[in-house]
Coordinates of C-alpha atoms in Angstrom, one line a residue:
M24 CA 0.0 0.0 0.0
K25 CA 1.3 3.4 -1.0
Y26 CA -0.3 6.7 0.0
R27 CA 1.0 10.3 0.3
W28 CA -0.9 13.3 1.5
L29 CA -0.4 17.0 2.2
H30 CA -1.6 18.3 5.6
I31 CA -2.1 22.0 6.1
S32 CA -4.0 23.8 8.8
D33 CA -5.0 27.2 10.2
L34 CA -5.0 29.1 6.9
H35 CA -6.5 32.2 8.6
S36 CA -7.1 33.8 5.3
L37 CA -7.2 37.6 4.8
S38 CA -3.5 37.7 5.9
G39 CA -0.8 40.0 4.6
I40 CA 2.0 40.3 2.1
K41 CA 4.4 37.9 3.9
T42 CA 1.8 35.2 3.8
E43 CA 1.2 35.8 0.1
I44 CA 4.9 35.3 -0.6
M45 CA 5.0 32.2 1.6
R46 CA 2.0 30.7 -0.2
M47 CA 3.5 31.3 -3.6
A48 CA 6.6 29.5 -2.5
L49 CA 4.4 26.8 -1.0
L50 CA 2.9 26.0 -4.4
K51 CA 6.3 25.6 -5.8
E52 CA 7.6 23.5 -2.9
I53 CA 4.7 21.0 -2.9
K54 CA 4.8 20.6 -6.7
E55 CA 8.4 19.4 -6.3
N56 CA 7.2 16.8 -3.9
T57 CA 4.5 15.2 -6.1
P58 CA 2.7 12.9 -6.5
F59 CA 0.1 13.1 -3.7
S60 CA -3.0 11.0 -3.1
F61 CA -5.1 13.5 -1.2
I62 CA -5.1 16.8 0.8
L63 CA -6.1 17.1 4.5
I64 CA -7.0 20.5 6.0
T65 CA -7.6 20.6 9.7
G66 CA -9.6 23.8 10.3
D67 CA -9.5 27.5 10.5
L68 CA -9.9 28.2 6.8
S69 CA -11.1 31.6 7.8
D70 CA -10.0 34.2 10.3
K71 CA -12.9 35.0 12.7
N72 CA -15.3 33.6 10.0
Q73 CA -13.9 36.0 7.3
G74 CA -11.9 35.1 4.2
Y75 CA -13.5 32.0 2.9
S76 CA -13.1 33.1 -0.7
E77 CA -9.4 33.5 -0.3
A78 CA -9.2 30.1 1.4
K79 CA -11.1 28.5 -1.5
E80 CA -8.7 30.1 -4.0
L81 CA -5.6 28.8 -2.2
I82 CA -7.0 25.3 -1.6
L83 CA -8.2 24.8 -5.2
G84 CA -4.8 26.2 -6.4
I85 CA -3.0 23.6 -4.4
A86 CA -5.3 20.8 -5.7
Q87 CA -4.6 22.0 -9.3
I88 CA -0.9 22.0 -8.7
L89 CA -1.1 18.5 -7.4
C90 CA -3.4 17.3 -10.1
L91 CA -6.0 16.3 -7.6
S92 CA -9.8 16.5 -8.1
Q93 CA -12.0 18.3 -5.6
D94 CA -13.2 15.0 -4.1
K95 CA -9.6 14.3 -2.9
I96 CA -9.8 17.3 -0.5
Y97 CA -10.8 16.5 3.0
I98 CA -11.6 19.4 5.4
V99 CA -12.9 19.9 9.0
P100 CA -13.8 23.2 10.6
G101 CA -11.8 25.1 13.3
N102 CA -12.8 27.5 16.0
H103 CA -12.4 30.4 13.6
D104 CA -14.8 28.9 11.2
V105 CA -17.7 29.8 13.6
N106 CA -19.9 32.9 13.6
R107 CA -19.8 33.7 17.3
N108 CA -22.9 35.7 17.1
V109 CA -25.0 32.8 15.9
P110 CA -27.2 31.8 17.5
L111 CA -28.0 34.9 19.5
G112 CA -26.5 34.4 23.0
R113 CA -24.0 31.8 21.7
V114 CA -21.2 32.7 24.1
D115 CA -23.4 32.4 27.2
R116 CA -25.0 29.1 25.9
C117 CA -21.6 27.5 25.2
K118 CA -20.2 28.5 28.6
E119 CA -23.2 27.1 30.3
L120 CA -22.6 23.7 28.5
W121 CA -18.9 23.8 29.4
K122 CA -19.9 23.3 33.0
F123 CA -21.2 19.8 32.4
N124 CA -18.6 17.1 32.8
N125 CA -21.0 14.6 31.2
L126 CA -23.1 16.4 28.7
I127 CA -26.5 15.1 27.9
E128 CA -26.3 15.1 24.1
K129 CA -29.6 16.3 22.8
D130 CA -30.2 16.9 19.1
E131 CA -31.5 20.4 19.7
I132 CA -28.2 21.4 21.3
F133 CA -26.3 20.4 18.1
E134 CA -28.9 21.9 15.9
E135 CA -28.7 25.2 17.8
L136 CA -25.0 25.6 17.9
I137 CA -24.1 24.2 14.5
K138 CA -25.9 27.1 12.9
G139 CA -22.8 29.2 13.7
Q140 CA -20.9 27.1 11.1
A141 CA -23.2 27.9 8.2
D142 CA -20.6 30.0 6.3
F143 CA -18.0 27.2 6.7
F144 CA -20.5 24.6 5.3
V145 CA -21.1 26.8 2.2
S146 CA -17.3 27.1 1.7
Y147 CA -16.9 23.4 2.2
K148 CA -19.4 22.7 -0.6
E149 CA -17.6 25.2 -3.0
I150 CA -14.2 23.6 -2.3
T151 CA -15.0 19.9 -2.2
N152 CA -18.2 19.9 -4.4
K153 CA -19.8 17.9 -1.6
D154 CA -22.4 18.7 1.1
Y155 CA -21.2 18.6 4.6
P156 CA -23.4 16.2 6.6
K157 CA -24.2 18.8 9.3
S158 CA -26.6 16.8 11.4
A159 CA -24.1 13.9 11.8
I160 CA -21.5 16.2 13.3
H161 CA -18.8 13.6 12.5
F162 CA -18.6 11.5 9.4
C163 CA -16.4 9.1 7.5
Q164 CA -15.3 9.2 3.9
K165 CA -13.4 6.4 2.1
F166 CA -10.5 7.4 -0.1
D167 CA -10.5 3.9 -1.5
N168 CA -10.9 0.4 0.0
N169 CA -7.7 0.8 2.0
V170 CA -8.0 4.3 3.5
A171 CA -10.8 5.8 5.6
I172 CA -10.8 9.4 6.7
I173 CA -12.8 10.2 9.8
H174 CA -13.9 13.8 9.9
L175 CA -14.4 15.2 13.5
N176 CA -16.2 18.5 14.0
T177 CA -14.4 19.5 17.2
A178 CA -15.4 23.2 16.9
W179 CA -19.2 22.9 17.0
M180 CA -19.4 24.4 20.5
C181 CA -16.6 27.0 20.2
C182 CA -17.2 30.6 21.2
D183 CA -14.2 31.9 23.1
S184 CA -10.7 30.8 22.0
D185 CA -9.0 32.3 25.0
N186 CA -11.0 30.3 27.6
E187 CA -12.3 27.1 26.0
S188 CA -9.3 24.9 26.2
G189 CA -10.0 21.8 28.3
K190 CA -13.8 22.5 28.2
L191 CA -15.0 21.4 24.7
H192 CA -17.4 18.5 24.2
L193 CA -17.0 16.3 21.1
G194 CA -20.3 14.6 20.9
L195 CA -19.4 11.1 21.9
K196 CA -22.8 9.6 21.0
K197 CA -22.5 11.0 17.6
L198 CA -19.0 9.6 17.2
S199 CA -20.0 6.2 18.5
K200 CA -22.9 6.2 16.0
L201 CA -20.5 7.0 13.2
F202 CA -18.5 3.8 14.0
C203 CA -21.6 1.7 14.4
D204 CA -23.0 2.9 11.1
N205 CA -19.7 2.1 9.2
P206 CA -18.9 -1.6 10.1
E207 CA -16.6 -1.8 7.1
L208 CA -14.1 0.3 9.1
N209 CA -13.2 -2.8 11.0
S210 CA -11.6 -4.2 7.8
T211 CA -10.2 -1.0 6.5
P212 CA -6.3 -1.2 6.8
I213 CA -5.6 2.6 7.2
K214 CA -7.8 4.8 9.4
I215 CA -7.0 8.5 9.7
A216 CA -9.0 10.8 12.0
I217 CA -8.8 14.5 11.3
G218 CA -10.0 17.3 13.7
H219 CA -9.0 20.8 14.5
H220 CA -8.3 20.6 18.3
R221 CA -5.8 18.8 20.4
L222 CA -6.8 16.2 23.0
D223 CA -6.0 18.7 25.8
D224 CA -8.7 21.1 24.4
L225 CA -11.4 18.5 25.2
N226 CA -13.2 18.1 28.4
E227 CA -11.3 15.5 30.5
M228 CA -14.1 13.0 30.6
V229 CA -14.6 13.4 26.8
R230 CA -10.9 13.1 26.2
N231 CA -10.6 9.8 28.0
N232 CA -13.6 8.3 26.3
F233 CA -12.4 9.6 22.9
R234 CA -9.0 7.8 23.5
T235 CA -11.0 4.6 24.3
L236 CA -12.9 4.9 21.0
L237 CA -9.7 5.5 19.0
N238 CA -8.3 2.3 20.5
E239 CA -11.5 0.3 20.1
Y240 CA -11.8 1.0 16.4
D241 CA -8.1 0.8 15.7
I242 CA -7.6 4.4 14.5
D243 CA -4.0 4.8 13.3
L244 CA -3.5 8.6 13.2
Y245 CA -5.2 11.7 14.6
L246 CA -4.2 14.8 12.7
G247 CA -5.0 18.3 13.8
G248 CA -3.9 21.9 14.1
H249 CA -5.1 24.8 16.3
C250 CA -1.9 25.3 18.3
H251 CA 0.0 26.8 15.4
E252 CA 3.0 24.5 16.2
S253 CA 4.0 21.1 14.7
N254 CA 4.3 18.3 17.1
V255 CA 3.9 14.5 17.1
V256 CA 3.3 12.1 19.9
Y257 CA 2.8 8.3 19.8
D258 CA 0.6 6.8 22.5
P259 CA 1.6 3.2 22.8
T260 CA -1.3 2.3 25.1
I261 CA -3.7 2.9 22.2
S262 CA -1.3 2.7 19.3
V263 CA -2.2 6.1 17.9
E264 CA 0.1 8.8 16.5
F265 CA -1.2 12.3 17.4
C266 CA 0.2 14.9 15.0
S267 CA -0.5 18.7 14.9
C268 CA 0.4 21.0 12.0
R269 CA 1.7 24.6 12.0
Q270 CA -0.4 27.4 10.7
A271 CA -0.4 28.3 7.0
R272 CA 0.2 32.0 7.3
A273 CA 3.5 33.9 7.9
E274 CA 2.5 37.1 9.6
D275 CA 3.2 35.8 13.2
F276 CA 7.0 35.6 13.6
N277 CA 6.6 33.6 16.9
Y278 CA 4.7 30.9 15.1
P279 CA 6.2 30.2 11.7
A280 CA 4.1 28.7 8.9
G281 CA 4.4 25.1 8.1
F282 CA 3.0 22.0 6.5
I283 CA 3.3 18.3 6.8
I284 CA 3.8 15.6 4.2
G285 CA 2.4 12.2 5.3
N286 CA 3.6 9.0 3.6
I287 CA 2.5 5.4 4.1
D288 CA 4.4 2.8 2.0
T289 CA 4.1 -0.6 3.5
D290 CA 6.0 -2.2 0.6
T291 CA 9.3 -0.3 1.3
D292 CA 8.6 0.4 5.1
Q293 CA 8.6 4.2 4.4
S294 CA 5.8 5.4 6.6
Y295 CA 6.4 8.8 8.1
F296 CA 5.6 12.4 8.7
E297 CA 7.9 15.0 7.0
F298 CA 7.7 18.4 8.7
Y299 CA 8.3 21.7 6.9
S300 CA 8.6 25.3 8.2
W301 CA 8.8 28.7 6.6
N302 CA 12.1 30.4 7.3
T303 CA 11.1 34.0 7.6
T304 CA 14.7 35.3 7.5
L305 CA 15.6 33.4 4.3
S306 CA 12.0 33.4 2.9
K307 CA 12.2 29.8 1.9
W308 CA 10.8 26.4 3.0
T309 CA 13.1 24.2 5.0
Y310 CA 12.7 21.0 7.0
D311 CA 11.3 21.7 10.5
Y312 CA 14.2 20.8 12.8
T313 CA 12.3 21.8 15.9
V314 CA 9.8 19.0 16.1
N315 CA 10.5 16.3 18.7
P316 CA 10.8 13.4 18.5
A317 CA 11.3 13.8 14.7
K318 CA 14.8 13.5 13.4
H319 CA 15.8 16.4 11.2
G320 CA 12.1 17.0 10.4
K321 CA 11.3 13.4 9.7
Y322 CA 9.3 11.1 12.0
Y323 CA 8.8 7.4 11.2
L324 CA 5.5 5.9 12.4
N325 CA 5.7 3.6 15.4
H326 CA 2.6 1.4 14.8
S327 CA 3.7 -2.2 14.1
K328 CA 1.7 -2.3 10.8
Y329 CA 4.0 0.5 9.5
K330 CA 7.3 -0.7 10.9
K331 CA 8.6 -4.0 9.6
D332 CA 12.1 -3.8 11.2
S333 CA 12.5 -2.3 14.7
S334 CA 16.3 -2.0 14.3
R335 CA 16.4 -0.3 10.9
K336 CA 19.5 1.1 9.3
I337 CA 19.8 4.8 8.5
I338 CA 20.4 6.2 5.0
V339 CA 21.7 9.8 5.0
D340 CA 21.0 11.5 1.7
L341 CA 23.7 14.1 1.3
K342 CA 23.3 14.3 -2.5
L343 CA 23.0 18.1 -2.7
M344 CA 24.0 18.3 -6.4
G345 CA 22.4 16.9 -9.5
G346 CA 19.2 14.9 -9.4
K347 CA 17.5 13.3 -6.5
L348 CA 19.0 10.2 -4.8
S349 CA 17.2 7.1 -6.0
T350 CA 16.5 5.0 -2.9
V351 CA 14.9 2.4 -5.1
E352 CA 18.1 1.9 -7.0
I353 CA 20.1 1.8 -3.8
S354 CA 17.8 -0.9 -2.3
N355 CA 18.1 -2.9 -5.4
K356 CA 21.9 -2.8 -5.4
F357 CA 22.3 -3.0 -1.6
P358 CA 19.5 -5.3 -0.4
N359 CA 20.7 -4.9 3.2
L360 CA 19.6 -1.3 3.1
A361 CA 15.9 -2.1 2.2
F362 CA 13.5 -0.8 4.8
S363 CA 16.1 1.8 6.1
E364 CA 15.1 5.1 7.6
I365 CA 16.0 7.9 5.1
Y366 CA 17.0 11.4 6.1
K367 CA 18.2 14.4 4.1
T368 CA 18.7 18.1 4.4
S369 CA 16.4 20.6 2.7
L370 CA 19.2 21.7 0.4
V371 CA 18.8 21.0 -3.3
N372 CA 21.3 21.7 -6.0
V373 CA 23.3 24.0 -3.8
R374 CA 25.8 26.5 -5.2
P375 CA 26.6 28.7 -2.3
E376 CA 28.5 31.9 -3.0
S377 CA 28.0 34.5 -0.3
T378 CA 29.0 34.0 3.4
D379 CA 25.4 33.9 4.4
E380 CA 24.7 31.2 1.9
W381 CA 27.6 29.1 3.1
N382 CA 26.6 29.6 6.7
S383 CA 23.1 28.5 5.9
C384 CA 24.4 25.3 4.3
F385 CA 26.8 24.6 7.2
D386 CA 23.8 25.0 9.6
S387 CA 21.7 22.6 7.7
V388 CA 24.5 20.0 7.6
H389 CA 25.1 20.5 11.3
S390 CA 21.4 19.9 12.1
L391 CA 21.4 16.7 10.0
F392 CA 24.4 15.4 12.0
I393 CA 23.0 16.4 15.4
Q394 CA 19.5 14.9 14.9
V395 CA 20.3 11.8 12.9
I396 CA 23.9 10.7 13.5
Q397 CA 25.2 12.0 16.8
N398 CA 24.8 9.4 19.6
S399 CA 23.1 7.0 17.2
H400 CA 23.9 3.3 17.5
Q401 CA 22.2 2.3 14.3
D402 CA 24.2 1.5 11.2
I403 CA 24.5 4.7 9.2
H404 CA 25.0 4.7 5.4
I405 CA 26.0 8.0 3.8
F406 CA 25.5 8.8 0.1
P407 CA 27.3 12.1 -0.5
L408 CA 27.6 14.5 -3.5
A409 CA 28.1 18.1 -2.4
P410 CA 30.5 21.1 -2.5
I411 CA 33.8 20.1 -0.9
P412 CA 33.7 22.4 2.1
L413 CA 30.4 20.9 3.2
L414 CA 31.7 17.4 2.8
V415 CA 34.8 18.1 4.8
Y416 CA 32.7 19.7 7.5
F417 CA 30.3 16.8 7.6
G418 CA 33.2 14.4 8.1
F419 CA 34.7 16.8 10.8
L420 CA 31.4 16.4 12.7
I421 CA 31.3 12.6 12.4
Q422 CA 35.0 12.2 13.4
N423 CA 37.0 9.0 13.0
N424 CA 35.7 7.1 16.0
S425 CA 32.3 6.2 14.5
S426 CA 32.6 2.6 13.5
N427 CA 28.9 2.4 12.6
V428 CA 29.3 4.8 9.6
S429 CA 29.7 3.7 5.9
I430 CA 30.4 6.2 3.2
Y431 CA 29.5 5.4 -0.4
Q432 CA 30.8 7.0 -3.6
Y433 CA 29.0 7.9 -6.8
Y434 CA 30.8 6.2 -9.6
E435 CA 30.0 8.7 -12.4
N436 CA 31.2 6.5 -15.4
A437 CA 29.0 3.6 -14.3
N438 CA 26.2 5.9 -13.0
E439 CA 25.9 4.0 -9.8
W440 CA 26.8 4.1 -6.1
V441 CA 29.6 1.8 -4.9
L442 CA 31.3 1.0 -1.6
D443 CA 33.8 -1.9 -1.3
E444 CA 33.0 -4.1 -4.3
K445 CA 36.6 -4.1 -5.4
S446 CA 39.8 -2.0 -5.3
D447 CA 41.6 -0.3 -8.2
D448 CA 44.9 -0.2 -6.3
Y449 CA 45.9 3.2 -7.5
E450 CA 49.6 4.1 -7.0
I451 CA 49.6 7.1 -4.6
N452 CA 52.3 9.8 -4.9
E453 CA 53.4 11.8 -1.9
Q454 CA 55.5 15.0 -2.0
K455 CA 56.6 17.0 1.0
S456 CA 58.1 20.5 1.1
L457 CA 58.8 21.3 4.8
Q458 CA 60.7 24.6 5.4
N459 CA 59.7 25.2 9.1
N460 CA 56.9 27.7 8.1
R461 CA 54.0 28.1 10.5
I462 CA 51.4 27.3 7.8
L463 CA 50.8 23.9 6.3
A464 CA 49.0 23.5 3.0
V465 CA 47.7 20.1 2.0
S466 CA 46.7 19.4 -1.6
V467 CA 45.0 16.2 -2.8
S468 CA 44.9 15.7 -6.6
I469 CA 42.6 12.8 -7.4
S470 CA 39.7 14.2 -9.4
A471 CA 41.9 17.0 -10.9
V472 CA 45.3 18.6 -10.4
V473 CA 45.8 21.1 -7.6
Q474 CA 48.4 23.5 -8.9
E475 CA 50.9 24.8 -6.4
I476 CA 50.7 28.2 -8.0
D477 CA 47.0 28.4 -7.2
I478 CA 47.7 27.6 -3.6
T479 CA 50.3 30.4 -3.5
S480 CA 47.9 32.8 -5.1
S481 CA 45.3 32.0 -2.3
L482 CA 47.6 32.0 0.7
K483 CA 49.9 34.9 -0.2
V484 CA 52.4 33.8 2.5
E485 CA 55.2 31.2 2.8
F486 CA 53.9 27.8 3.6
D487 CA 54.9 24.1 3.9
L488 CA 53.3 21.7 1.6
I489 CA 52.1 18.1 1.6
A490 CA 50.9 17.0 -1.8
V491 CA 49.1 13.7 -2.3
S492 CA 48.2 12.7 -5.9
I493 CA 47.7 9.9 -8.4
N494 CA 48.9 9.6 -11.9
E495 CA 46.6 11.3 -14.4
P496 CA 44.0 12.7 -12.0
A497 CA 40.4 12.6 -13.4
L498 CA 36.8 12.4 -12.4
S499 CA 35.4 9.0 -11.5
K500 CA 38.7 7.8 -10.1
F501 CA 39.0 6.5 -6.5
N502 CA 35.6 5.1 -6.1
Y503 CA 36.1 2.2 -3.7
K504 CA 36.6 2.1 0.0
N505 CA 40.1 0.5 0.0
D506 CA 41.6 3.2 -2.2
V507 CA 39.9 5.9 -0.2
E508 CA 41.2 4.5 3.1
N509 CA 44.8 4.3 1.7
V510 CA 44.8 8.1 1.0
K511 CA 43.0 8.9 4.2
N512 CA 45.6 7.0 6.2
I513 CA 48.5 8.6 4.4
I514 CA 47.2 12.1 5.3
K515 CA 46.3 11.1 8.8
N516 CA 49.8 9.8 9.5
H517 CA 51.3 13.1 8.2
F518 CA 48.8 15.1 10.4
D519 CA 49.5 13.1 13.5
E520 CA 53.2 13.6 13.0
L521 CA 53.3 17.2 12.1
H522 CA 50.2 19.1 13.3
Y523 CA 51.8 20.5 16.4
N524 CA 54.4 22.3 14.3
Y525 CA 51.8 24.5 12.7
E526 CA 49.5 27.4 13.5
E527 CA 47.2 26.7 10.6
I528 CA 46.3 23.9 8.2
H529 CA 44.8 24.7 4.7
L530 CA 43.0 22.1 2.7
F531 CA 43.1 22.2 -1.1
L532 CA 41.1 19.2 -2.3
A533 CA 40.2 17.9 -5.7
A534 CA 38.9 14.6 -4.6
P535 CA 35.7 12.5 -4.7
A536 CA 33.0 13.1 -2.2
G537 CA 33.6 10.1 0.1
L538 CA 37.3 10.9 0.4
C539 CA 36.5 14.5 1.3
I540 CA 34.3 13.3 4.1
E541 CA 37.0 10.9 5.3
I542 CA 39.6 13.7 5.3
G543 CA 37.3 15.7 7.5
R544 CA 36.9 12.8 9.9
I545 CA 40.7 12.9 10.7
I546 CA 40.7 16.6 11.7
R547 CA 40.7 16.4 15.5
K548 CA 38.8 19.2 17.1
D549 CA 40.8 19.3 20.3
M550 CA 44.2 18.7 18.9
Y551 CA 44.6 20.3 15.5
P552 CA 45.3 24.0 14.8
D553 CA 42.9 26.2 12.8
T554 CA 42.0 24.2 9.7
Y555 CA 40.6 26.0 6.6
V556 CA 38.6 24.6 3.7
Y557 CA 38.5 26.0 0.2
Q558 CA 36.2 26.0 -2.8
Y559 CA 37.6 26.0 -6.3
N560 CA 36.3 28.1 -9.2
R561 CA 38.5 28.3 -12.3
R562 CA 36.8 31.6 -13.3
N563 CA 37.8 33.3 -10.1
E564 CA 41.2 34.8 -9.2
P565 CA 42.5 33.4 -7.0
K566 CA 40.9 30.2 -8.1
Y567 CA 40.6 28.9 -4.5
T568 CA 38.3 30.8 -2.1
R569 CA 38.7 30.3 1.6
I570 CA 35.3 29.3 2.9
A571 CA 35.6 28.5 6.6
N572 CA 37.7 27.6 9.5
L573 CA 36.4 24.2 10.8
M574 CA 37.4 25.1 14.3
E575 CA 35.0 28.0 14.3
L576 CA 32.0 26.2 12.9
K577 CA 29.3 24.6 15.1
Y578 CA 30.5 21.3 16.6
G579 CA 28.3 19.0 18.7
N580 CA 25.1 20.3 20.4

């Protein structure tokens, strides 16, 4: 079974220019993540019951971008999708009902209060081309024979957002009737409940009974919004994942916009939530690194039906240049990596130039390391293709004492990833020019020749030199682990012997990605002097630009 959905919430339409810019970028971002099976929207289309036409325009625009028909859009109302003046005396009536721990659920109560959602129901019809079954309060729609989406109207008795948390009633009899009227749910493999509010917003008695119903009818996921923050919690006592989505507006700096991509793929064991947030400073979408317990914005579902291997390996997608990493091809070539967890940065086809751009890339790589690799005891498999300074920094973070890490190389001539299938046994040349200078330059000429004149042009001071090379350097050489380890050990031995003689080390590397990471791993944070990494551009003068001092970049938590 394979399903993929977009989850957005709290649109609060009628917002400002920053939100307009964010939403334009949203359309582009989600288009790059297609295909999707359906769209889930968990309330607050409007802002204080205003702006439904703007919400309709956005939602239908998203559906068009994703090539989804209107019947693939599933929506529930939020507390803003209520006219708080309908019926007359609504606030007093709701507050009176809040006092009841065990509400007597009379039909006239629902009929009275649901009138305040009339504008939402009109908008719902315009967006989905379906009538909202108002009298039912809660209802179920089947996406297909495998997926049921249970719509919960958690906002029918809302009236005062500042004071209603922990007081709302759900309509338990209505919900129980929904399950009784849909016996086919028992045999539906995937059951997703959507509602606007969190469990904590419900009356305590209602909350506990609601949890019992979720458990009784084997509901897998409860997806919501309201709090304007993304979070996810797995409750093992009832085997339900509770997930809330950020708001879809960008005017509030304290609560960044966000969206969630949900994915269920039981064939490849890739069932997860992927969290995104809008970076207001950079005005771009990035993975949401703030969501716990998600790793680097990605959270794998815990339910046993979505998790075949409890001790899965980790694939780190560090392919930041060229096309996307094909995990299908990787699983086919390396069967031991099937059903692995897969993590990546939000960087795509990066070509950083300015200091700010480089720092943003370093921060993203650092976050990936902290949340996925640091302190992990799982087997970690890295597939890298990125600018050399980022590769060296990533290796610097990993260090050389992580025996659970394997680094693969992209063999360009064969258009495939390789590890240790064979060894080409290249002859490695070493050249040392040590004149007791305080600066050590290290050149590695594997993929191309590093010219000493270019090093001189960049440093503009006297320096000692260690040059490691092979005969006839070229791309697609040094693909296998044994050759990489040979060069790494040569450089490590030189560093261990000489590092205390120097105030600075400067790395000029023309080497494959895996070797660049391995060189970074041997730079010891607490022992080595300031160590600088360079980026090559033949059109610049000097051709090597100093990018960063590894010792000044983020390290550890």
